[in-house]
Short mmCIF file of C-alpha atoms and ligand atoms in Angstrom, two decimals:
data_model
loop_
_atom_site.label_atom_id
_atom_site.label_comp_id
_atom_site.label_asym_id
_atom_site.label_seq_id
_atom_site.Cartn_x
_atom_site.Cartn_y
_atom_site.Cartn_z
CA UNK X 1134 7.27 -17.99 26.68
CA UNK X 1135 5.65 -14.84 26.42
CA UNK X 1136 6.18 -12.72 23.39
CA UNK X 1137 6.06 -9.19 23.48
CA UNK X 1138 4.59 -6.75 20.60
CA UNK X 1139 7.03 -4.26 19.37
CA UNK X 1140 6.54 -0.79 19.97
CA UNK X 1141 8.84 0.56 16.88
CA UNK X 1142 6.09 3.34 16.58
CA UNK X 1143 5.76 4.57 20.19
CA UNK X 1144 4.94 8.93 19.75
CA UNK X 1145 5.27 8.40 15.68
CA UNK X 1146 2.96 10.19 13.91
CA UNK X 1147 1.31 8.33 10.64
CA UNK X 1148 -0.45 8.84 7.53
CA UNK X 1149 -2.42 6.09 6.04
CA UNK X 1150 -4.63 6.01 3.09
CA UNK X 1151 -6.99 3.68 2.01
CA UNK X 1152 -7.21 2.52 5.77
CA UNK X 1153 -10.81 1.36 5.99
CA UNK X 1154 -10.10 -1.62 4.47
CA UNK X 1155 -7.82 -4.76 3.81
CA UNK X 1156 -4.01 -3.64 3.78
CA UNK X 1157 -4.50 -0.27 5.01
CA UNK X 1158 -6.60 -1.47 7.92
CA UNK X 1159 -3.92 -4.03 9.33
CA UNK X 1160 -1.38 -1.50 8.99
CA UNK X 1161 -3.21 1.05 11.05
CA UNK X 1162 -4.48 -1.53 13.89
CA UNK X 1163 -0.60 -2.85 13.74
CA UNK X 1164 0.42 1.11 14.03
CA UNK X 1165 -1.94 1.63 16.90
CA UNK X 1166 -0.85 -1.86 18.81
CA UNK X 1167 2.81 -0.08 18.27
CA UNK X 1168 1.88 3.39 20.02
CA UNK X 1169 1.78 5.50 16.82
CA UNK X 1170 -0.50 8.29 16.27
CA UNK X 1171 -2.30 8.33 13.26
CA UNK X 1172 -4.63 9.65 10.47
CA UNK X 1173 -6.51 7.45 8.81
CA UNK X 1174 -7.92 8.07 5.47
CA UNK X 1175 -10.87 6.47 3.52
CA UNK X 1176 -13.68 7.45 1.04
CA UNK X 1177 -15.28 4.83 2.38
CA UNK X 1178 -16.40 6.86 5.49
CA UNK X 1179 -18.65 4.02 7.44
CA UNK X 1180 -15.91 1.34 7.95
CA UNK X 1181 -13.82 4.04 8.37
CA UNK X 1182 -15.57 5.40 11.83
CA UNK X 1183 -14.45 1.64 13.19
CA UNK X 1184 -11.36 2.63 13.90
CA UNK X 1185 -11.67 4.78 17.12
CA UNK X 1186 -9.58 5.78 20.30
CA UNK X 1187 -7.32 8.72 21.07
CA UNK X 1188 -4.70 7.80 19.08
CA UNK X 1189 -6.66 7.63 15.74
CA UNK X 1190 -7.91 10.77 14.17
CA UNK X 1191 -10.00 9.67 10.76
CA UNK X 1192 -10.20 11.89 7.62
CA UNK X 1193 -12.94 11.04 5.07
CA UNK X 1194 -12.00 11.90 1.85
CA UNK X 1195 -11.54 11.27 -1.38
CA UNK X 1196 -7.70 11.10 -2.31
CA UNK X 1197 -8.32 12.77 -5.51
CA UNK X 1198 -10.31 15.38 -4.09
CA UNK X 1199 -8.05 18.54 -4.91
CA UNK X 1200 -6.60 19.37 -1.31
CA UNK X 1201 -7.33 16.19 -0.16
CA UNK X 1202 -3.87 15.57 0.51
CA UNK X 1203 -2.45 18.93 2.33
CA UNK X 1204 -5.83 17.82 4.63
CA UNK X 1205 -3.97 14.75 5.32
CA UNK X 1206 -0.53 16.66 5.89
CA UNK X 1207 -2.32 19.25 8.25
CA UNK X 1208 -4.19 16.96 10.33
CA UNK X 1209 -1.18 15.01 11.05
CA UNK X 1210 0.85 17.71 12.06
CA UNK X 1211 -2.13 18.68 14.40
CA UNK X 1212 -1.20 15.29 16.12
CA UNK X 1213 1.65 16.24 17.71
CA UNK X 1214 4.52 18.83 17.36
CA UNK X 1215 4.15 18.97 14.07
CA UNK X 1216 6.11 16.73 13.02
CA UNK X 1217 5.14 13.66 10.26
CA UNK X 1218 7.30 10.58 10.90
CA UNK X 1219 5.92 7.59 9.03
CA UNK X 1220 3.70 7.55 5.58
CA UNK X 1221 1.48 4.81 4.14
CA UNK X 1222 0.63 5.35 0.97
CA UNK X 1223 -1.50 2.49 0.52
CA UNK X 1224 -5.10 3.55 -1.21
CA UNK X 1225 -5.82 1.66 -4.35
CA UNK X 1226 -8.39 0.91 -6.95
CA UNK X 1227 -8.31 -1.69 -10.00
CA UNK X 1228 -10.75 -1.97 -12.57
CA UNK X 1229 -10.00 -5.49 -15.02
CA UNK X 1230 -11.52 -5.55 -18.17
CA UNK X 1231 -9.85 -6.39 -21.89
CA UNK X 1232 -7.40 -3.41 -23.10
CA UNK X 1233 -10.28 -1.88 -25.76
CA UNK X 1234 -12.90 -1.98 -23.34
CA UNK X 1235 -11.49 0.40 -21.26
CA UNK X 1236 -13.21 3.92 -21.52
CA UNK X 1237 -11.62 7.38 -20.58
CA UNK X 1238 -13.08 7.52 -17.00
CA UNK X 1239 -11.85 4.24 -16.35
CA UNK X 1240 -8.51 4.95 -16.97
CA UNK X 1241 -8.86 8.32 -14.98
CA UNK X 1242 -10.12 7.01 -11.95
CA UNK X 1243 -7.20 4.32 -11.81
CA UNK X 1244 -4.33 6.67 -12.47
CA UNK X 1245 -6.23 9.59 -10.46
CA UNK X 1246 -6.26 7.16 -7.10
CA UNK X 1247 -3.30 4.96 -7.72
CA UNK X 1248 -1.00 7.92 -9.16
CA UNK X 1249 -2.05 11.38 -9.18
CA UNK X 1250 -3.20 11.07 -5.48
CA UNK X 1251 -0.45 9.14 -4.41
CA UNK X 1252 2.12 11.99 -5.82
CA UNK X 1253 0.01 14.84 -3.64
CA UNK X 1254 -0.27 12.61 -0.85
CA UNK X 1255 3.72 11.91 -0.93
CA UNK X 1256 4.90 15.84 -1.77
CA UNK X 1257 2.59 17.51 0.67
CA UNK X 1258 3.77 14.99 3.91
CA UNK X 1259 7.31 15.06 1.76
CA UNK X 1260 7.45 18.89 2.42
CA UNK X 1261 7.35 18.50 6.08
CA UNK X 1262 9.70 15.46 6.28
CA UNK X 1263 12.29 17.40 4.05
CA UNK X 1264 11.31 20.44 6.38
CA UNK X 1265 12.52 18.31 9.78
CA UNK X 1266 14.90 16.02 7.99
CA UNK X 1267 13.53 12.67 8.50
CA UNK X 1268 10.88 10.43 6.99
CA UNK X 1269 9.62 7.36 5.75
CA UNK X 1270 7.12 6.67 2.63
CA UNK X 1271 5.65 3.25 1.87
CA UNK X 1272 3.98 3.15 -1.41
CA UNK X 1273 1.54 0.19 -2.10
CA UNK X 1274 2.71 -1.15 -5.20
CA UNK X 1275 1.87 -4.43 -6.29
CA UNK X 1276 3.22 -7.29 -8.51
CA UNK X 1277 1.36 -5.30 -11.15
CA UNK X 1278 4.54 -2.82 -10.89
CA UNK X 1279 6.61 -5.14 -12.33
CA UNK X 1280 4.92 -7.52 -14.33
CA UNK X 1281 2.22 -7.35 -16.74
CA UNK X 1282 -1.20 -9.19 -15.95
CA UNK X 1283 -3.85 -10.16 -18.52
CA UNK X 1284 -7.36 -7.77 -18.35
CA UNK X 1285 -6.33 -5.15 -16.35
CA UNK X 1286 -3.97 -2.44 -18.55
CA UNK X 1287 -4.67 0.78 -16.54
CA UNK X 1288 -3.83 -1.40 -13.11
CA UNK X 1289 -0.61 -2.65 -14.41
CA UNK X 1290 0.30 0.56 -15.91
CA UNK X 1291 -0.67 2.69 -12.90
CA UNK X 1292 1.45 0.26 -10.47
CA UNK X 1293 4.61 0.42 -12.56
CA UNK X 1294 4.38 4.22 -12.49
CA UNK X 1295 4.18 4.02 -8.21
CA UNK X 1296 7.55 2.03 -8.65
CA UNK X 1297 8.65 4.43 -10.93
CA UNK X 1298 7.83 6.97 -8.04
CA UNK X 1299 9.41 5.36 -5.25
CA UNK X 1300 12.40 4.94 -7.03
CA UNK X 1301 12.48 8.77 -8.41
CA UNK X 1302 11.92 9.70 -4.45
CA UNK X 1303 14.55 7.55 -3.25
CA UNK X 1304 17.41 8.96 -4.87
CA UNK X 1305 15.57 12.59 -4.65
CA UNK X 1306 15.05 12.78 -1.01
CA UNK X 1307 17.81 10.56 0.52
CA UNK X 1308 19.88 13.54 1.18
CA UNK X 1309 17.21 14.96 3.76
CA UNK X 1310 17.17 11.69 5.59
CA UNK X 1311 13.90 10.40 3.91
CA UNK X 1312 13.21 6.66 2.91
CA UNK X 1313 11.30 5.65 -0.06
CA UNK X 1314 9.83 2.18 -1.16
CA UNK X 1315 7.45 0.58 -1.98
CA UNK X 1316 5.13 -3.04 -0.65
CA UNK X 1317 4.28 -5.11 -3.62
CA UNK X 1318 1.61 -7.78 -2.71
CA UNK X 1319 0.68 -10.50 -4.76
CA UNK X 1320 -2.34 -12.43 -4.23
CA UNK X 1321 -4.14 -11.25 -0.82
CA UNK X 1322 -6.93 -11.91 0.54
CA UNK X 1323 -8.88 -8.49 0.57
CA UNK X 1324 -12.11 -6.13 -0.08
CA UNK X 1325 -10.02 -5.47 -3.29
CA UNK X 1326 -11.18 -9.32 -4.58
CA UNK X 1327 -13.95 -10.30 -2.39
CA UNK X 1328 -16.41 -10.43 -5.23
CA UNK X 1329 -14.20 -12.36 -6.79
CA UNK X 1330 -13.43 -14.99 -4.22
CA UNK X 1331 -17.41 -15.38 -3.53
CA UNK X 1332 -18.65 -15.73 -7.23
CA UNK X 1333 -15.82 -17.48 -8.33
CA UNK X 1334 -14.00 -19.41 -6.32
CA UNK X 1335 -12.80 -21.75 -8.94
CA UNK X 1336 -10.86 -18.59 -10.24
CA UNK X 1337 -9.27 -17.75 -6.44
CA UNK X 1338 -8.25 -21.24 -6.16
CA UNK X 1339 -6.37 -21.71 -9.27
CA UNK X 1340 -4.65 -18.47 -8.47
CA UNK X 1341 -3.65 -19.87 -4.85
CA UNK X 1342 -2.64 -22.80 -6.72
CA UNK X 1343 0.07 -21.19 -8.54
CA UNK X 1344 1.67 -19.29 -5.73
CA UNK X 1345 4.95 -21.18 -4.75
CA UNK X 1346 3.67 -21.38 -0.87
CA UNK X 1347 0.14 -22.69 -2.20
CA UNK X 1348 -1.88 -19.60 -0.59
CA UNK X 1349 -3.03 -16.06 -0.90
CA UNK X 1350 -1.07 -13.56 1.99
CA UNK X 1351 -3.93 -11.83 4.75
CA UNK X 1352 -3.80 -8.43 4.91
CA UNK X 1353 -1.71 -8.87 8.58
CA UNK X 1354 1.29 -10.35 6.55
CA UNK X 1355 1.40 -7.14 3.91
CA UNK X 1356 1.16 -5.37 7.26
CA UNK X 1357 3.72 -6.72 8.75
CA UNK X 1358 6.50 -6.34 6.23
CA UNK X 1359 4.88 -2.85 5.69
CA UNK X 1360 5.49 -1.91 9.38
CA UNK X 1361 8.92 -3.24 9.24
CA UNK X 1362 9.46 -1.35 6.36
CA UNK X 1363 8.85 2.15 7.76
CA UNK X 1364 10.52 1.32 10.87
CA UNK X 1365 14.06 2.55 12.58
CA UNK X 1366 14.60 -1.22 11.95
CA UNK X 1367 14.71 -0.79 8.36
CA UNK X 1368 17.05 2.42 8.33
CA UNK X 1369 19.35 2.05 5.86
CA UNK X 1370 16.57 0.42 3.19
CA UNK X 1371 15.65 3.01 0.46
CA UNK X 1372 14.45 2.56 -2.91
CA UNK X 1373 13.28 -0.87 -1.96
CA UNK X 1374 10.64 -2.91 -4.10
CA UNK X 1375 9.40 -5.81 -1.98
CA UNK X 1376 7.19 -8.13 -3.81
CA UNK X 1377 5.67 -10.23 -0.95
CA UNK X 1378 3.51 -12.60 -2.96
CA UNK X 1379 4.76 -15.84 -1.51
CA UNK X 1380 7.43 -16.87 -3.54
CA UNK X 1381 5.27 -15.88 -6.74
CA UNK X 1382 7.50 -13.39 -8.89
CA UNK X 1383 10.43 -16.13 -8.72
CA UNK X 1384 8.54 -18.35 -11.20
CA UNK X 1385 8.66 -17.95 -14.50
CA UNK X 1386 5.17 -18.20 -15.91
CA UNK X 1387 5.57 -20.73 -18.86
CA UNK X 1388 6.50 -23.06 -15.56
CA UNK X 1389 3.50 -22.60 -13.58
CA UNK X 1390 2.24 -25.80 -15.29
CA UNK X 1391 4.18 -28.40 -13.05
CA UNK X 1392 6.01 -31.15 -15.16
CA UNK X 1393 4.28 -34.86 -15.74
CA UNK X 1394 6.19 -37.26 -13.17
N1 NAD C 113 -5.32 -7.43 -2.50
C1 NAD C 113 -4.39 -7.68 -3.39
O1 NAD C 113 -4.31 -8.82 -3.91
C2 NAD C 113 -3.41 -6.61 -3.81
C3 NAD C 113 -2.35 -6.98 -4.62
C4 NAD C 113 -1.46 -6.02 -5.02
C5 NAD C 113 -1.59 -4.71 -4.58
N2 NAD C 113 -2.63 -4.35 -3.78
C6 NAD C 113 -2.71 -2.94 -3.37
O2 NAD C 113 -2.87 -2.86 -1.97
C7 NAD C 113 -3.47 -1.59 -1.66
C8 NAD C 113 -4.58 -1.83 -0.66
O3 NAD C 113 -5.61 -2.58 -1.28
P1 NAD C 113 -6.35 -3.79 -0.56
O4 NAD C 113 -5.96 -5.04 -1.25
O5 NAD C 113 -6.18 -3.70 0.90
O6 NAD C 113 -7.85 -3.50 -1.02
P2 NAD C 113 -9.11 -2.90 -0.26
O7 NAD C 113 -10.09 -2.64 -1.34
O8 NAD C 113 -9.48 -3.81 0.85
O9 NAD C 113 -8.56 -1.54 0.37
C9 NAD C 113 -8.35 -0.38 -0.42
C10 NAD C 113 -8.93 0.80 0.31
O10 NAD C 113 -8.65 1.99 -0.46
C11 NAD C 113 -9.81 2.80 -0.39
N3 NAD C 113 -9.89 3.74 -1.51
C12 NAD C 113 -10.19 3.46 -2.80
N4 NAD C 113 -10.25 4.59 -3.51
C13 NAD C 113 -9.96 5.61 -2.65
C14 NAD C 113 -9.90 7.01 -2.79
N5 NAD C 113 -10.16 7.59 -3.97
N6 NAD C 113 -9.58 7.76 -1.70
C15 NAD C 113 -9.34 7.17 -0.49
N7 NAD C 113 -9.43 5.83 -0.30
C16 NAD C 113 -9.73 5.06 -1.37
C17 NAD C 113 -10.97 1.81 -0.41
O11 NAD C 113 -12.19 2.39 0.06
C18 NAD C 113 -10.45 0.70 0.47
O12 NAD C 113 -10.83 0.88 1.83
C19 NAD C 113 -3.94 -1.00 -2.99
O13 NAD C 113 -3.03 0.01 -3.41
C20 NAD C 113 -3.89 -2.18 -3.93
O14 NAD C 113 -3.71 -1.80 -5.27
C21 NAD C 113 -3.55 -5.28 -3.38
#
């Protein structure tokens, strides 16, 4: 039997941040496979110039950068009629370390990336949505947004606040036919953690071991759910926190120890 990609994205125009990389990267090869047209975003500009072809036009930049986002917004409505169907919202940074270890710059550079950016990136391709009336954001989240994690305060913090977003969106922009919500991985397998995974793979295992299905996601299955998410498929889904961790946020942590037979 031959199965045949779906081309939910065929003429869509996209906006994805943090697209060098992991998440961001699957989405926009999954966008492109789907016929969209899209601007990808990275400060990471060398992987970045990987992604090639007519349909792709890449932005280096850093999100933060003040206009950073109304570049995004204007190069995407360069892409076609100016219109702006479909954003990712995806780039993310964490920095773990104990609570009182974390310095003033630290804590910047998470909530500048993770928040501040991701509120310019959302109102400046919101303005154009609300402008033609239809839209859909995806904000990366994480299980961070709705659960704390040891060693990494500004992370956790910084996450809950993009739920907090997607949620204020939602109910804000509904009535100009926008979507809002927001992708919540767990554990997944990407640049974010491949220090981690190399120098301490004792670590990455006894986090796999706790996941209900026994494994870390790839960045393709955050993609997928991510695609579905911002497609006509998913029209009537708003305000929608998806926590696609493999089964993880249904266990309650004082029974990740399993019981003696
Ligand atoms: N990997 C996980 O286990 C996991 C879990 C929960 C949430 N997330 C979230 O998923 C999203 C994608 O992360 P990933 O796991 O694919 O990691 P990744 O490190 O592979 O990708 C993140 C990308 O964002 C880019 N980026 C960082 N700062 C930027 C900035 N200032 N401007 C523009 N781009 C910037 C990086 O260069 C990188 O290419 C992030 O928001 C992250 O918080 C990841």
């Amino acid at each position: 039997m031959t199965v045949r990609a779906p081309k939910r994205y065929t003429g869509k125009v996209a906006v994805v941040t943090g697209a060098a990389s992991g998440i961001g990267r699957a989405i926009v090869e999954g966008l492109l496979a789907e016929g969209a047209m899209v601007v990808a975003n990275d400060v990471s500009a060398g992987p970045l110039t990987e992604l090639q072809g007519d349909q792709v036009v890449t932005v280096a930049a850093d999100v933060r950068e003040p206009g950073a986002a109304q570049q995004l917004a204007d190069a995407a409505r360069g892409l076609g009629d100016g219109r702006i169907d479909v954003l990712f919202n995806n780039a993310g940074i964490s920095r773990a370390r104990p609570a009182a270890e974390v310095d003033d710059a630290t804590w910047s550079h998470v909530m500048g990336v993770n928040n501040d950016a991701a509120f310019h990136v959302a109102t400046a391709v919101g303005r154009v949505m609300i402008e033609q009336g239809h839209g859909a954001v995806l904000n990366t989240a994480s299980v961070a947004g709705t659960h704390g994690l040891p060693g990494n305060v500004p992370y956790v913090v910084s996450k809950h606040a993009v739920v907090g977003l997607t949620r204020a969106l939602a109910v804000e922009w509904g009535v100009h036919g926008i979507r809002v919500n927001a992708l919540c991985p767990g554990l997944t397998a990407t640049g974010m953690n491949t220090r981690v995974r190399a120098v301490d793979s004792g670590y990455w295992e006894a986090r796999e071991a706790v996941v209900p299905l026994r494994r870390a996601g790839t960045p393709e299955e955050q993609a997928a759910v991510a695609l579905f998410l911002n497609s006509e498929e998913a029209s009537y889904v708003s305000g929608l926190i998806a926590e696609v961790d493999g089964g993880t946020h249904a266990l309650y942590a004082g029974y990740a120890v399993n019981r003696p037979e």
